[in-house]
Short mmCIF file of C-alpha atoms in Angstrom, two decimals:
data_model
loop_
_atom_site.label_atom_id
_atom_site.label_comp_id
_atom_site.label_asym_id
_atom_site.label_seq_id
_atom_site.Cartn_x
_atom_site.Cartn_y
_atom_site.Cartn_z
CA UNK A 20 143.81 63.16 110.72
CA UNK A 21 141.97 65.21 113.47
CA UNK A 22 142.85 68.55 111.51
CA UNK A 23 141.76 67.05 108.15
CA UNK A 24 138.11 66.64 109.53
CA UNK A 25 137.80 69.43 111.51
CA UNK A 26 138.85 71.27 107.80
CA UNK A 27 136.43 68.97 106.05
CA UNK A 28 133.64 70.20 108.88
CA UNK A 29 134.42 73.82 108.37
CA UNK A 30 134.11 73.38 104.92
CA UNK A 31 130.63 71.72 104.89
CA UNK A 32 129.19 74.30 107.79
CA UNK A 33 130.53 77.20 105.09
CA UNK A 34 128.43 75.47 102.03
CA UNK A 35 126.01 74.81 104.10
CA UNK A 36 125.82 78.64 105.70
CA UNK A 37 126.00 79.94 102.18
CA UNK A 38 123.86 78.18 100.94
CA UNK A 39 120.74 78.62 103.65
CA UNK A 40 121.85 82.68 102.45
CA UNK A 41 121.37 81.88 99.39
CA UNK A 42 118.34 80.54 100.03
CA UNK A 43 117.35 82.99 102.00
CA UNK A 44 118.41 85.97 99.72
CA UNK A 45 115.80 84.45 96.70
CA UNK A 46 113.09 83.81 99.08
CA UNK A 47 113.16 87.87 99.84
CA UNK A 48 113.68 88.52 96.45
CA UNK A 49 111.00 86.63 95.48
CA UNK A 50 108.35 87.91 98.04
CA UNK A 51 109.37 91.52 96.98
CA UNK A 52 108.42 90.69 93.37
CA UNK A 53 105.65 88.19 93.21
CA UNK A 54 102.14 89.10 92.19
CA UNK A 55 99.05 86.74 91.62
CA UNK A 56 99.25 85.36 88.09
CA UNK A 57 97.00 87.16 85.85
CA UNK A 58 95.35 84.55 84.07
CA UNK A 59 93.95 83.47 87.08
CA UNK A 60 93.44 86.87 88.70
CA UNK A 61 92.12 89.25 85.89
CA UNK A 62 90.87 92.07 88.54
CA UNK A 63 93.97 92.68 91.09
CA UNK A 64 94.62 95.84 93.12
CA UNK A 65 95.70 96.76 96.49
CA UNK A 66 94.83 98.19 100.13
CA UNK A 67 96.91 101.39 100.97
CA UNK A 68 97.22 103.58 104.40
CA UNK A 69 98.85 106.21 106.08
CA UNK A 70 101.78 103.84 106.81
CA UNK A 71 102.15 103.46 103.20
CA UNK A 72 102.94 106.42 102.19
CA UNK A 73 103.75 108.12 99.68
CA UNK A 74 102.09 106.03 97.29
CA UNK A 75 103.16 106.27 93.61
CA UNK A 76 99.85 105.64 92.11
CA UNK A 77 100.33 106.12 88.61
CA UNK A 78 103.09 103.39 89.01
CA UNK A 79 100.61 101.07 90.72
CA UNK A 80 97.97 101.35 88.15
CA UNK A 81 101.33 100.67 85.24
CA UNK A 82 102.21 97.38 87.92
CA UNK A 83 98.63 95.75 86.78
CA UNK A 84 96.27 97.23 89.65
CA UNK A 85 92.70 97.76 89.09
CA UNK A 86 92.00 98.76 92.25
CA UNK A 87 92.73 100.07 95.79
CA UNK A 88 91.50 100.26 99.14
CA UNK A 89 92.16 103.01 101.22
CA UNK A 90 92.31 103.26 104.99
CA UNK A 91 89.74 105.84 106.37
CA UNK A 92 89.31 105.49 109.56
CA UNK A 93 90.37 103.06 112.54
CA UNK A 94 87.99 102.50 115.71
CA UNK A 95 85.98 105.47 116.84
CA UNK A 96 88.44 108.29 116.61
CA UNK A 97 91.49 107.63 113.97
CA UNK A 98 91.22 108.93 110.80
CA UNK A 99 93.46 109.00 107.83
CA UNK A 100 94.38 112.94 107.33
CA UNK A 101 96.06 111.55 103.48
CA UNK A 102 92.48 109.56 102.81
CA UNK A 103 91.00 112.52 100.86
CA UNK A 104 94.22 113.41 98.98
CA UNK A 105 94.87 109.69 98.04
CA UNK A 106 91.60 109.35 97.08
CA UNK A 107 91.96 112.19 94.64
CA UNK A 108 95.85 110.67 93.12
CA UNK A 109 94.55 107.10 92.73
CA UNK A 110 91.18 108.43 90.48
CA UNK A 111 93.61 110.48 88.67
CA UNK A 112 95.75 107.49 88.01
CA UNK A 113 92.96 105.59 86.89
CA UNK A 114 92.25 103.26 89.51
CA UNK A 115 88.50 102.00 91.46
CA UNK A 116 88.74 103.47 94.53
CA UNK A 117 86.84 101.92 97.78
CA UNK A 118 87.36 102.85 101.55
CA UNK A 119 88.42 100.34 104.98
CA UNK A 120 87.46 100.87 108.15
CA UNK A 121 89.20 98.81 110.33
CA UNK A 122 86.96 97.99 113.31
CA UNK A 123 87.80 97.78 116.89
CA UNK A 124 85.94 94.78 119.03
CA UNK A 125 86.47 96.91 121.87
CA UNK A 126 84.82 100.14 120.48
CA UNK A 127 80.62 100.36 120.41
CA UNK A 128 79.92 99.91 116.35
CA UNK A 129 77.56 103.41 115.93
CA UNK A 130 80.52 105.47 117.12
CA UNK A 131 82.71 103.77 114.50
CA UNK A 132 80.08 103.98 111.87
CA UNK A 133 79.72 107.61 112.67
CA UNK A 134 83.79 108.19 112.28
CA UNK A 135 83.86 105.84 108.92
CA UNK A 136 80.48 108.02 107.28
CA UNK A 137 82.36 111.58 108.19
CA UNK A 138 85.72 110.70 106.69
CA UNK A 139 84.32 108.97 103.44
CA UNK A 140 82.34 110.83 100.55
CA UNK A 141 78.88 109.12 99.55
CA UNK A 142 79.69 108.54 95.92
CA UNK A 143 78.30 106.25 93.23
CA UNK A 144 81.67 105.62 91.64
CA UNK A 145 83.52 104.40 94.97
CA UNK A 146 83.73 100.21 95.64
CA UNK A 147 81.66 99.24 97.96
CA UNK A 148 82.72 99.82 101.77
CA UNK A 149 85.49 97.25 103.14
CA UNK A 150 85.78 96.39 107.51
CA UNK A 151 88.68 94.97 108.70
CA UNK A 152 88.45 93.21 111.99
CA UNK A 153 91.39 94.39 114.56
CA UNK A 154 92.28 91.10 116.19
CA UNK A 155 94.14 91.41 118.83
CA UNK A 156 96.93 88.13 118.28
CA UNK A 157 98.46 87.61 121.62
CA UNK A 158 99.14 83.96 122.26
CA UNK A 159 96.70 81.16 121.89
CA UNK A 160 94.04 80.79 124.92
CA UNK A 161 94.14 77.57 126.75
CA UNK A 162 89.94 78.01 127.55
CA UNK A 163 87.96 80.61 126.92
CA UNK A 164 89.60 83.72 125.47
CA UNK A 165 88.89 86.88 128.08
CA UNK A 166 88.08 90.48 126.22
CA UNK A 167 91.27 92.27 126.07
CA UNK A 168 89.34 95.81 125.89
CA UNK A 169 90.06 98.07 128.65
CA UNK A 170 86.81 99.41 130.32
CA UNK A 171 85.43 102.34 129.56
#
């Protein structure tokens, strides 16, 4: 009688194991296909860096994008060496084009602005300028958070 449900439990821990991969397997499928619905979200289009890369463009504009962002420049010193030749592929493929900067709390602003106004052309035809905020995400303070930027 002991075997039968120890045969019974194995059983039910295999359903249940192949099912949570299952599960699991159409929840990564799903996140590698889903897009914004289209009725709802005429204008879509993406943000692109050097991590990215290569970037089919062409394909992105056939996927539904009217748009992309592109990474210039990070804090006072990084730039995107690809910026300029994405910029070029994505107009080719049709697409808006705009520029990021993603700002560093830690970093004075007019150095940053000075590395973001060198890297990107001052055209009529790009999107206006985007600034992502690097946040730092360590754990959640208890009180007050302290600066995590190393001094200068």
């Amino acid at each position: 009688m002991a075997r039968r449900r120890n045969t019974a439990l194995r059983r039910a821990l295999a359903a249940l194991l192949l099912a949570a991969l299952v599960g699991a397997g159409l929840l990564w499928w799903q996140s590698r296909v889903w897009r914004p619905d289209h009725q709802r979200f005429p204008v879509q289009g993406a943000w692109a860096d050097v991590h990215d890369a290569p970037v089919d463009w062409r394909l992105l504009k056939g996927d539904g994008a009217d748009f992309v962002y592109l990474t210039a420049s990070e804090g006072p010193q990084r730039r995107d060496d690809a910026f300029t030749d994405s910029l070029d592929q994505a107009r080719t493929a049709g697409l808006q084009v705009g520029a990021v900067h993603v700002y560093d709390l830690c970093a004075p602003g007019d150095a940053q602005a000075a590395n973001f106004v060198t890297m990107v052309p001052r055209e009529d035809s790009l999107l206006p300028p985007a600034v992502a905020l690097d946040i730092d995400r360590g754990p959640a303070p208890r009180r007050r958070p302290k600066p995590r930027c190393k001094a200068s």
